[in-house]
Coordinates of N, CA, C and O in Angstrom, one line a residue:
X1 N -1.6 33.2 -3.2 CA -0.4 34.1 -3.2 C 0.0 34.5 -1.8 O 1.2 34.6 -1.5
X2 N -1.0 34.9 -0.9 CA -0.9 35.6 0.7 C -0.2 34.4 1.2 O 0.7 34.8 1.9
X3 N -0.3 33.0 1.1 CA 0.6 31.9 1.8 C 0.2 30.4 0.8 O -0.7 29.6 1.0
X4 N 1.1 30.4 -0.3 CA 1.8 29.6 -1.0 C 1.9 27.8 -0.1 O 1.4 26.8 -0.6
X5 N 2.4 28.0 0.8 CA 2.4 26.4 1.3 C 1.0 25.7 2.3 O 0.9 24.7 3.1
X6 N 0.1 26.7 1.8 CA -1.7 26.3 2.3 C -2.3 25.2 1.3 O -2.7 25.8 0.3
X7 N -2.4 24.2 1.2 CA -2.8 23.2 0.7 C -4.6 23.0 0.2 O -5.2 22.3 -0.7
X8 N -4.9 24.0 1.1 CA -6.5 23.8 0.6 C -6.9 24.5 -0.9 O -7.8 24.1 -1.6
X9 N -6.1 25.6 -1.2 CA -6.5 26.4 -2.3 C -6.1 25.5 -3.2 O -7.1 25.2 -3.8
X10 N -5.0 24.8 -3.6 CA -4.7 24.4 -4.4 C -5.8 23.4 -4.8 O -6.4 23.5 -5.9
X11 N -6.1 22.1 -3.8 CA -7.0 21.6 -3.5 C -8.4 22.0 -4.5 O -8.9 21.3 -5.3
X12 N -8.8 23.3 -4.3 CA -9.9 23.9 -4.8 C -9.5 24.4 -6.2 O -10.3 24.1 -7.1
X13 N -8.7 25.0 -6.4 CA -8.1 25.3 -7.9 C -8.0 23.9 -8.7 O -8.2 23.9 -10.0
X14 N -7.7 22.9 -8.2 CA -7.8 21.7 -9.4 C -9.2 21.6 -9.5 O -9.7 21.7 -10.6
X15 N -10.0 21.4 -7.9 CA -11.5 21.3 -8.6 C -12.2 21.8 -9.1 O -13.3 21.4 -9.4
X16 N -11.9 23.0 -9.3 CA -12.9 24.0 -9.8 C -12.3 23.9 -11.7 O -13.2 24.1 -12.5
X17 N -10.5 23.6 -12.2 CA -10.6 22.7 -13.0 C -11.1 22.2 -13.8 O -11.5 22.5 -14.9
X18 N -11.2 21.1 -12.9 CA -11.9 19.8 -13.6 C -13.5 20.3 -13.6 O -14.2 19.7 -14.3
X19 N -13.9 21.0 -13.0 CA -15.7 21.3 -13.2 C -15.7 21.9 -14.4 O -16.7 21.8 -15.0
X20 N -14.7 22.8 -15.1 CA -14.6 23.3 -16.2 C -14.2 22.5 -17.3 O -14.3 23.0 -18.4
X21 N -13.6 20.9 -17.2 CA -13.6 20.0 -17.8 C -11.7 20.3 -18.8 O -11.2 20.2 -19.9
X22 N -11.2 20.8 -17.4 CA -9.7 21.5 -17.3 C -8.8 20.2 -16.8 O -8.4 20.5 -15.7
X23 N -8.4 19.3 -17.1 CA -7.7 18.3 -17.0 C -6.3 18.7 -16.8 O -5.9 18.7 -15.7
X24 N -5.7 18.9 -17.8 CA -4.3 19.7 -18.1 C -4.2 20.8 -17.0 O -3.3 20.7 -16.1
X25 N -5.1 22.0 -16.9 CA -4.9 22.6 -15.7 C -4.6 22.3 -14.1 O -3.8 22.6 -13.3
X26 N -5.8 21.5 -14.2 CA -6.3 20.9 -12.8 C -4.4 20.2 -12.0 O -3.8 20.6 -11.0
X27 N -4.1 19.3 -13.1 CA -2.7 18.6 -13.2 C -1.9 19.6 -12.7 O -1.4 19.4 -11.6
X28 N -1.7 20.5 -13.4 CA -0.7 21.8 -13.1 C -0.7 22.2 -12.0 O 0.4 22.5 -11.4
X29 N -2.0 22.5 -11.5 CA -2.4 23.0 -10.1 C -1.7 21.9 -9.2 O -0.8 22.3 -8.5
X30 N -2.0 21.1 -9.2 CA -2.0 20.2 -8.4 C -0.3 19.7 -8.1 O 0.1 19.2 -7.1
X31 N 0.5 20.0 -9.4 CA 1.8 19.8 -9.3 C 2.7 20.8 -9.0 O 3.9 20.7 -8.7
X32 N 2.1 22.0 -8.9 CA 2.3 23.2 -8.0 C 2.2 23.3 -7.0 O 3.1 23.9 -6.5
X33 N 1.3 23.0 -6.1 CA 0.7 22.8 -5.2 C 1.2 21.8 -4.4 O 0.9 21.9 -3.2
X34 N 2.0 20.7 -4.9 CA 2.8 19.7 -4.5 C 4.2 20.2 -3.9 O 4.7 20.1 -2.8
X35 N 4.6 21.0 -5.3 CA 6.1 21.2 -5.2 C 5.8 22.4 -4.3 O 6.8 22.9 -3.8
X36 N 4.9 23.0 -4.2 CA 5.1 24.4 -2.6 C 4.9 23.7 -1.1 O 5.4 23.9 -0.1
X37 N 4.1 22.9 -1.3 CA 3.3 22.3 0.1 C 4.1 21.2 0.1 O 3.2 20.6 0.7
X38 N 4.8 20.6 0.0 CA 4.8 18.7 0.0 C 3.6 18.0 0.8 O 3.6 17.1 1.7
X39 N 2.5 18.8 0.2 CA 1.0 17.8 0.9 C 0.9 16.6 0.3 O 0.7 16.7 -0.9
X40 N 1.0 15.6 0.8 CA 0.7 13.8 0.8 C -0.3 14.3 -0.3 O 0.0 14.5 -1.5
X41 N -1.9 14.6 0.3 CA -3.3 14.8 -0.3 C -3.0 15.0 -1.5 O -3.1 14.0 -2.2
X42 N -2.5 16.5 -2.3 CA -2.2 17.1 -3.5 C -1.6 15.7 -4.2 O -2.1 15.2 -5.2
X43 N -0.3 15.3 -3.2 CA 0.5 14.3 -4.5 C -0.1 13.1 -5.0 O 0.0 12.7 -6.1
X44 N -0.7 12.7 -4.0 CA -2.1 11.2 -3.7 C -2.9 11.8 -5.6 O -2.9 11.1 -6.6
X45 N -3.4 13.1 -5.5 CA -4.4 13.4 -6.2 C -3.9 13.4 -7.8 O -4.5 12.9 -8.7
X46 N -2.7 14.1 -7.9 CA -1.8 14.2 -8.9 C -1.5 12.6 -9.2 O -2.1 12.3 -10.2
X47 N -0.9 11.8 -8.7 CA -0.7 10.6 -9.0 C -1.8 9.4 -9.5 O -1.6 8.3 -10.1
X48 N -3.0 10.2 -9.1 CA -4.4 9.5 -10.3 C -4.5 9.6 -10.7 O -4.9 8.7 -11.5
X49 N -4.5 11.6 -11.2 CA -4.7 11.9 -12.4 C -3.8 11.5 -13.4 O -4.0 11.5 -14.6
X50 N -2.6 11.2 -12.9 CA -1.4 10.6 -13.8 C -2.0 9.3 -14.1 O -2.2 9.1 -15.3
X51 N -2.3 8.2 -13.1 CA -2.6 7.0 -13.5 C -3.9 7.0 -14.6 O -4.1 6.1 -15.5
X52 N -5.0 8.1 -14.3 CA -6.0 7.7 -15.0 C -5.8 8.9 -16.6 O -6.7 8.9 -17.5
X53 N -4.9 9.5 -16.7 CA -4.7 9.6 -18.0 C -3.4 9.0 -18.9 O -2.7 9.5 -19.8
X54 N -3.4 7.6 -18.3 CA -2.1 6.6 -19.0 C -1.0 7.5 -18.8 O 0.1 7.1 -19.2
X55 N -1.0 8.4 -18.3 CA 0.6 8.2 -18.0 C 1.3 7.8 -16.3 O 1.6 8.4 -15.3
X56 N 1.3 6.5 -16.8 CA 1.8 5.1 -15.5 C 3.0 5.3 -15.0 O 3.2 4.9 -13.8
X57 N 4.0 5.8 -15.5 CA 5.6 5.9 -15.2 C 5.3 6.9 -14.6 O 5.7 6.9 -13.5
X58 N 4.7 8.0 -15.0 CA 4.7 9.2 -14.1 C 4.1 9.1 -12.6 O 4.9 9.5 -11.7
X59 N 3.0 8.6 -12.2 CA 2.6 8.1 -11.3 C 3.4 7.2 -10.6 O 3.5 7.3 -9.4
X60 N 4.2 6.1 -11.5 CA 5.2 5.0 -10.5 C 6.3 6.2 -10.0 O 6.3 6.4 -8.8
X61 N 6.9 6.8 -10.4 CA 7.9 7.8 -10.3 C 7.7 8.6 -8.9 O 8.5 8.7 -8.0
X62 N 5.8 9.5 -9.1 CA 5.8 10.2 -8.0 C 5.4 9.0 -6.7 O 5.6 9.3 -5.5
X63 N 4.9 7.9 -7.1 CA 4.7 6.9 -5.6 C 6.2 6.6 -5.0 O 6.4 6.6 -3.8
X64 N 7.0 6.4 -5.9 CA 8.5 5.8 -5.8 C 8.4 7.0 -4.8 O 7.8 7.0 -3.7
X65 N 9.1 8.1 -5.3 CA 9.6 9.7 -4.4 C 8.7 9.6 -3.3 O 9.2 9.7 -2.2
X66 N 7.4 9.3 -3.3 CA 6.8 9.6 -1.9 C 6.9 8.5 -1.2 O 6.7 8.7 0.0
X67 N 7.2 7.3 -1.6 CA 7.8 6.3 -0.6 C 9.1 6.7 -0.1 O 9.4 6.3 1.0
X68 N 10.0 7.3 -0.6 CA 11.5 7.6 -0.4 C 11.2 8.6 1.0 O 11.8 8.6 2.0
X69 N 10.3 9.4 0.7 CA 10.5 10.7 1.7 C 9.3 9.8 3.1 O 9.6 9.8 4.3
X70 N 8.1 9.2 2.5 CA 7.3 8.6 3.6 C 7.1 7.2 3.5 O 6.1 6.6 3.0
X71 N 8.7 6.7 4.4 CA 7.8 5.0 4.4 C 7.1 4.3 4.5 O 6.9 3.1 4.1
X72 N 6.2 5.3 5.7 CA 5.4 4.7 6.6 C 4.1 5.1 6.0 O 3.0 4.8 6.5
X73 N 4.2 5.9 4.6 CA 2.5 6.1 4.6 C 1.5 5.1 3.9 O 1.6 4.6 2.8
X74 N 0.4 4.9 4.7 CA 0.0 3.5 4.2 C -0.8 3.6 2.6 O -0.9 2.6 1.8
X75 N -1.3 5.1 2.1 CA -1.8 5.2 1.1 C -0.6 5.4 -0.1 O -1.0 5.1 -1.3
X76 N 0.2 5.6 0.0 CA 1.1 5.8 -0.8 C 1.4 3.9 -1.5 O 1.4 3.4 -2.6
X77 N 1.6 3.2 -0.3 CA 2.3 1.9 -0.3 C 0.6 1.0 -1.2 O 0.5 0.2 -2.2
X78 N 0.0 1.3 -0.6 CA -1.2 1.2 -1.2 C -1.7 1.1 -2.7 O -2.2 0.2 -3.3
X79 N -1.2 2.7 -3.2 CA -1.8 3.4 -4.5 C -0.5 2.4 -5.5 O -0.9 1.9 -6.6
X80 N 0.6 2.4 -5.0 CA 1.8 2.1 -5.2 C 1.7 0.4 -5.8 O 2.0 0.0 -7.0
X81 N 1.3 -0.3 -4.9 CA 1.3 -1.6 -4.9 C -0.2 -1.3 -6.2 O 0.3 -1.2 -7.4
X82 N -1.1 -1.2 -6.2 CA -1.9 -1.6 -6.8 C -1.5 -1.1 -8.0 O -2.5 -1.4 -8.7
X83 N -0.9 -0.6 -8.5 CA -0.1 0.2 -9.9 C 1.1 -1.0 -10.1 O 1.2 -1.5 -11.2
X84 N 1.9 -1.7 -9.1 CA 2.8 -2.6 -9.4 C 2.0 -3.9 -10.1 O 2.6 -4.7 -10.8
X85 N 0.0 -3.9 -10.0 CA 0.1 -5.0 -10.1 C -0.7 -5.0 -11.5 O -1.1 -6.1 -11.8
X86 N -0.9 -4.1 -12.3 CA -1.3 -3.7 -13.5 C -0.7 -4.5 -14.5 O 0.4 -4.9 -14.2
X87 N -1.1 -4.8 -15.8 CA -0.6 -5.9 -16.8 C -0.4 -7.2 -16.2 O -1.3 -7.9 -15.9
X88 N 1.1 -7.5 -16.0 CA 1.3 -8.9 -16.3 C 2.7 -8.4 -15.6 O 3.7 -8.0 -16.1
X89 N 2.5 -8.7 -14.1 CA 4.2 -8.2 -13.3 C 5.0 -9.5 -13.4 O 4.5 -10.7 -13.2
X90 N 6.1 -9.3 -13.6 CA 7.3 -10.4 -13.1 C 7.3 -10.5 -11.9 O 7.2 -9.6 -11.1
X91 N 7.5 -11.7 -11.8 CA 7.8 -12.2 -10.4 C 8.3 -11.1 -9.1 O 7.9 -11.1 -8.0
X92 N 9.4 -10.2 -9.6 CA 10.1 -9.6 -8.7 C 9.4 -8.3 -8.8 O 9.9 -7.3 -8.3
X93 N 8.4 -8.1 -9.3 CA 7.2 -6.8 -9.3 C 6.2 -7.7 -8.1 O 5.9 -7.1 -7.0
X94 N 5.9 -8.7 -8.3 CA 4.8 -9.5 -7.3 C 5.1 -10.0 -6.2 O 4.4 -10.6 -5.4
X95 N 6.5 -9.7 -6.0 CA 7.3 -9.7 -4.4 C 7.4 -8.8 -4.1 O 7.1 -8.7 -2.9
X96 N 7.8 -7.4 -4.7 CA 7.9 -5.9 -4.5 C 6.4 -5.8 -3.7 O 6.5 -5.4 -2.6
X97 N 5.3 -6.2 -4.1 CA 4.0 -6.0 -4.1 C 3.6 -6.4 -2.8 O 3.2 -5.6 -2.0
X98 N 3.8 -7.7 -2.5 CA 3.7 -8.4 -1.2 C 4.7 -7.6 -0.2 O 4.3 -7.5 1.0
X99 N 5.6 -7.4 -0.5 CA 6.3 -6.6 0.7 C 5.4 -5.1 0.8 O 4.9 -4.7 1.9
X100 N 5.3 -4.8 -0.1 CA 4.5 -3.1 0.5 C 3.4 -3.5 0.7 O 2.6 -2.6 1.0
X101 N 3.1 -4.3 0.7 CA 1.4 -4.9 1.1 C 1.0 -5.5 2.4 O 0.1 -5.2 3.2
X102 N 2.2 -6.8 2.6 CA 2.1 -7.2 4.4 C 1.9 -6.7 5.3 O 0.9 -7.2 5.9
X103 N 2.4 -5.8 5.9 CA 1.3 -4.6 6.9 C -0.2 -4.4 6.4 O -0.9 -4.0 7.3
X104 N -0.7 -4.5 5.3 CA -2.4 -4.5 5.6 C -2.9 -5.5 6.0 O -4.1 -5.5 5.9
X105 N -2.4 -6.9 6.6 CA -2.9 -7.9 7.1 C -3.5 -7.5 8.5 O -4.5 -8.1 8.9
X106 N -2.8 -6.7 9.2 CA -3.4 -6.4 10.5 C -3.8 -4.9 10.4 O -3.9 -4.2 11.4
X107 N -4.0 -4.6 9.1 CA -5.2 -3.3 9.1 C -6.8 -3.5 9.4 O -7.5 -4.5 9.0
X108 N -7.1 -2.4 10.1 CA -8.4 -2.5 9.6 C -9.7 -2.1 8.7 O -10.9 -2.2 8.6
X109 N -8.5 -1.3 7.9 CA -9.2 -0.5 6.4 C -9.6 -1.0 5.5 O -8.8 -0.7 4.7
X110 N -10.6 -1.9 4.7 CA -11.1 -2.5 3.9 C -10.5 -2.1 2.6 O -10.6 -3.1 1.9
X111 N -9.9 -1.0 2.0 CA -9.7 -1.0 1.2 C -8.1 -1.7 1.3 O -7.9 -2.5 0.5
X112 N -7.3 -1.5 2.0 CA -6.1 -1.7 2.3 C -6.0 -3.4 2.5 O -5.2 -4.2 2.0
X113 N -6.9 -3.8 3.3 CA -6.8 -4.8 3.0 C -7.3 -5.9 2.1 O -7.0 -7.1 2.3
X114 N -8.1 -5.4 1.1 CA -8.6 -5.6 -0.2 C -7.1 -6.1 -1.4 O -6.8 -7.0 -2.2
X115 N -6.5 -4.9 -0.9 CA -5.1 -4.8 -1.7 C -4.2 -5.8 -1.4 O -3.5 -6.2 -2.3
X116 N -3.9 -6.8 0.5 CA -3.1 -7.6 0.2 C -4.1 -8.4 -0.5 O -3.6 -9.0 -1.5
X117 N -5.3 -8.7 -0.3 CA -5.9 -9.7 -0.8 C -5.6 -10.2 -2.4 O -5.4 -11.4 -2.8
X118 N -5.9 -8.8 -3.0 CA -5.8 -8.9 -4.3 C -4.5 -9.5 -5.0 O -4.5 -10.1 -6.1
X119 N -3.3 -9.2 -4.2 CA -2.1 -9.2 -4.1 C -1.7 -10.7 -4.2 O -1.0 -11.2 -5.0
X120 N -2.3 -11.3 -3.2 CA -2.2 -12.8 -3.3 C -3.4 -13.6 -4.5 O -3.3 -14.8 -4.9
X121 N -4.2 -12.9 -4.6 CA -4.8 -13.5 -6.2 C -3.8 -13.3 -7.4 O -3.7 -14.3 -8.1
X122 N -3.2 -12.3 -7.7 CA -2.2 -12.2 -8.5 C -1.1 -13.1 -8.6 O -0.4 -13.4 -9.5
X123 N -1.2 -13.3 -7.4 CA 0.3 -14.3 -7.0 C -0.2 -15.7 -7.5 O 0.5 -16.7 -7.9
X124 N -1.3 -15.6 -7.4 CA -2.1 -16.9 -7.6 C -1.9 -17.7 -6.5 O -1.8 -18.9 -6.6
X125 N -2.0 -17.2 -5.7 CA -2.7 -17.8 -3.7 C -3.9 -17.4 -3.1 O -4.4 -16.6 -2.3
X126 N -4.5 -18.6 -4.2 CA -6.2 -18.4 -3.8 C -6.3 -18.5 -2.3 O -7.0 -17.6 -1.8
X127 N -5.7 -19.5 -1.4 CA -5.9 -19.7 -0.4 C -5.9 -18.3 0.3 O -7.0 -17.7 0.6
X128 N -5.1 -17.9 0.5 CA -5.3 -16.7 0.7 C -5.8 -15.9 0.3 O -6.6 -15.6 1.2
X129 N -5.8 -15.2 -0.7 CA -7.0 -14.7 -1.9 C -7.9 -14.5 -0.7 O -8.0 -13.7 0.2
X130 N -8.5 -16.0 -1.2 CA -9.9 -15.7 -0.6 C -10.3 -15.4 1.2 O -11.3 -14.8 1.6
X131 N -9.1 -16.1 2.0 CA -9.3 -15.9 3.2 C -9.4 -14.0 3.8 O -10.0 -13.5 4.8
X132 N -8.6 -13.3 2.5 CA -7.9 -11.7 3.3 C -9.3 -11.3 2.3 O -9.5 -10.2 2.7
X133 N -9.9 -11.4 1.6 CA -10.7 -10.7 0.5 C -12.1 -10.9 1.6 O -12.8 -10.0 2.1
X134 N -12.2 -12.1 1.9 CA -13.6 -12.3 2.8 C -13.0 -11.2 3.8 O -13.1 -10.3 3.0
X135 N -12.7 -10.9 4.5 CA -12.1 -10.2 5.6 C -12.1 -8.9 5.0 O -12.4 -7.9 5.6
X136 N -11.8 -8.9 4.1 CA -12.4 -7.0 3.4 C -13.8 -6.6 3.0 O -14.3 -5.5 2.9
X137 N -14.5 -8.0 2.7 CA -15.9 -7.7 2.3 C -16.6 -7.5 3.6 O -17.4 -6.6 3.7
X138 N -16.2 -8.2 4.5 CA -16.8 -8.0 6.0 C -16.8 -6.7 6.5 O -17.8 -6.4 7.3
X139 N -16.1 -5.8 6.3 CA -16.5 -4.5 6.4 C -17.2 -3.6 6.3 O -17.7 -4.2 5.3
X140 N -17.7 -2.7 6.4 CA -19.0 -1.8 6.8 C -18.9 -1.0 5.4 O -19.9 -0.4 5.0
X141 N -17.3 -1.0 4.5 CA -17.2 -0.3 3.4 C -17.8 -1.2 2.4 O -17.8 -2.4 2.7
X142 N -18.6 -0.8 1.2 CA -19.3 -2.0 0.3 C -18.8 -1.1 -0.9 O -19.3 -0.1 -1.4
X143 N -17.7 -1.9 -1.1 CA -17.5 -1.0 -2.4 C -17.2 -2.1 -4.1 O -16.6 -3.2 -3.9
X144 N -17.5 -1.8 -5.2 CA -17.6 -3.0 -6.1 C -16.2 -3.3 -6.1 O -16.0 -4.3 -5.4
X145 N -15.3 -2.9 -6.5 CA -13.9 -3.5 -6.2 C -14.1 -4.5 -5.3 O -14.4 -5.5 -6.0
X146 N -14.1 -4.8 -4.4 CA -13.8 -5.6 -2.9 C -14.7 -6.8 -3.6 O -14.0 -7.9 -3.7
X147 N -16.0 -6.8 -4.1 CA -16.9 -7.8 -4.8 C -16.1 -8.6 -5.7 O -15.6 -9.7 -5.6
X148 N -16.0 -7.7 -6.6 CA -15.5 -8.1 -7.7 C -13.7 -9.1 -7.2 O -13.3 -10.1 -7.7
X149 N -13.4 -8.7 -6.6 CA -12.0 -9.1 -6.1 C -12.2 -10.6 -5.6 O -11.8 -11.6 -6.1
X150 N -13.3 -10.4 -4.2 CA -13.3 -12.0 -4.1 C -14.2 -12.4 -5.3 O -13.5 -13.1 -6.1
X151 N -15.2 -12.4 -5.8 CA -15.6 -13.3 -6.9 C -14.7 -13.5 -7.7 O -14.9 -14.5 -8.5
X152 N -13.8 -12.7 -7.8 CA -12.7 -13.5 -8.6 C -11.5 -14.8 -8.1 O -10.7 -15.4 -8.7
X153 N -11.9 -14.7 -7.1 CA -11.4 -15.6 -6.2 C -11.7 -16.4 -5.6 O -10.9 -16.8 -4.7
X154 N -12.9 -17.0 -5.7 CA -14.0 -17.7 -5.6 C -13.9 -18.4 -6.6 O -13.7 -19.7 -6.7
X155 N -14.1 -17.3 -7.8 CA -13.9 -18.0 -9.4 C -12.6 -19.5 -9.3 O -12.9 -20.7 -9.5
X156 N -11.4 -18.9 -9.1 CA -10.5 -19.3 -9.6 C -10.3 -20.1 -8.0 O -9.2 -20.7 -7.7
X157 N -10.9 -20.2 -7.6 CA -10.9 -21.5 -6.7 C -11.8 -22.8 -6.5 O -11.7 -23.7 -5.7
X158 N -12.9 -22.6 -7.5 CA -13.8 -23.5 -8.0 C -15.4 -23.1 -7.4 O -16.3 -23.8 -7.5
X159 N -15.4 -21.6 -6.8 CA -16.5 -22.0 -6.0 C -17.3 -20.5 -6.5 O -17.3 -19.4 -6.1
X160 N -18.1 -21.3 -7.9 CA -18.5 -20.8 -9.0 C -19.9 -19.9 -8.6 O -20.2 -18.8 -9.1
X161 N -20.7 -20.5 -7.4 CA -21.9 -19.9 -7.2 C -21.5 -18.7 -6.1 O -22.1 -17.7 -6.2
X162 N -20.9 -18.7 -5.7 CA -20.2 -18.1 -4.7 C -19.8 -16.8 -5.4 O -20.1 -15.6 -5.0
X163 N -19.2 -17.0 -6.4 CA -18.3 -15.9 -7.1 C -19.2 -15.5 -8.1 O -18.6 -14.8 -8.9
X164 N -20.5 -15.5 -8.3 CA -21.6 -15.2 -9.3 C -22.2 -14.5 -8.3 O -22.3 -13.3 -8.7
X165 N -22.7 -14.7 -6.9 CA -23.2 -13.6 -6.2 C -22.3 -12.4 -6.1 O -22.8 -11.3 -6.0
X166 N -21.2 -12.5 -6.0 CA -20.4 -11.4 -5.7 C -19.6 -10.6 -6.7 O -19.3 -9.4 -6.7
X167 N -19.3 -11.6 -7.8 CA -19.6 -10.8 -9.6 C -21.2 -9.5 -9.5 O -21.2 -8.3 -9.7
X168 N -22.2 -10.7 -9.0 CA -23.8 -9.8 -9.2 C -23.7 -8.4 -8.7 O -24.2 -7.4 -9.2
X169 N -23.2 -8.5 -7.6 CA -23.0 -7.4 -6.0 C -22.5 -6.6 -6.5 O -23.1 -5.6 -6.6
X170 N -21.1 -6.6 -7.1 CA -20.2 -5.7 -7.5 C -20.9 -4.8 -8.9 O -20.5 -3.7 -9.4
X171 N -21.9 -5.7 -9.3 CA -22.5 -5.1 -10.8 C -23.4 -3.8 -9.9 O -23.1 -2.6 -10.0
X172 N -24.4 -4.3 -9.2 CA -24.9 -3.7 -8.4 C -24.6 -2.4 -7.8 O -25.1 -1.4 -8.1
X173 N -23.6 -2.6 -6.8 CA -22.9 -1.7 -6.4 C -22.7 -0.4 -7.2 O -23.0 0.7 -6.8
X174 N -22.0 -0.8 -8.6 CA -21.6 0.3 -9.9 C -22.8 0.6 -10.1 O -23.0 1.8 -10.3
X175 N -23.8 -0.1 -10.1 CA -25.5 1.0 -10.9 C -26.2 1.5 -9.8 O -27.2 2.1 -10.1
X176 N -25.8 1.4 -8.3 CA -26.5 1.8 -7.5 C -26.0 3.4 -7.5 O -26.5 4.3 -6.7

């Protein structure tokens, strides 16, 4: 109440939320919190909770708006692209995708560049695929996504033992 466009309370009012197993609230907070602050963080956080309780259009909606106001932000284009590539995109969803994605080729964020990777498995350009996916596993981040990503790309490029270690890794990773 004493200052409305401070981003940490809000922050804390979703989590304290969700520790209460406040879903709906947490949301609310968070979309409050948005519309006083225009904090990136808040809308980043709202936009998962949108994605991970099925509602996908709401999420495409708030990434669309936060691409409009920030073109340059690389998590937005990120969260954004990997939501374009969910089901079974048309062709002109999997160009949309590649375009917000081409700048992670000269990132050095493993998750970001996980994403063009993934991007070109979708496309079904293993070659690639596998070139940008090895190049995110190399990273210091070990996270089972990135596993699972190239073994899938491994898979679907014939190179079956290959893609069974890194199937195994990504199992791993989840029970570690």
């Amino acid at each position: 109440e004493l200052n409305p466009k401070w981003s940490t309370p809000y922050r804390n009012l979703a989590k304290m939320s969700l520790i209460d197993r406040d879903v709906p609230g947490a949301v609310d907070v968070l979309r409050q919190g948005f519309e006083n602050t225009n904090d990136l963080t808040l809308a980043v956080e709202l936009a998962g909770h949108y994605e991970r309780s099925g509602k996908t259009g709401e999420a495409l909606a708030l990434y669309e708006k936060l691409l409009q106001e920030r073109p340059n932000a690389a998590v937005v284009k990120n969260n954004l692209t990997m939501l374009l590539l969910q089901g079974k995109p048309d062709q002109a969803t999997l160009d949309r995708a590649l375009e917000l994605s081409k700048e992670f080729a000269i990132s050095e964020n493993p998750i970001y560049i996980d994403t063009l990777g993934w991007v070109h498995y979708i496309r079904g350009e293993m070659s690639d695929a596998v070139t940008i996916l090895e190049r995110a596993d190399r990273g210091k981040l070990k996270l089972p996504d990135i596993s699972y990503h190239l073994g899938m790309a491994y898979y679907k490029s014939g190179r079956n033992q290959e893609a069974r270690e890194k199937l195994e890794q990504a199992l791993e990773y989840d029970r570690g």
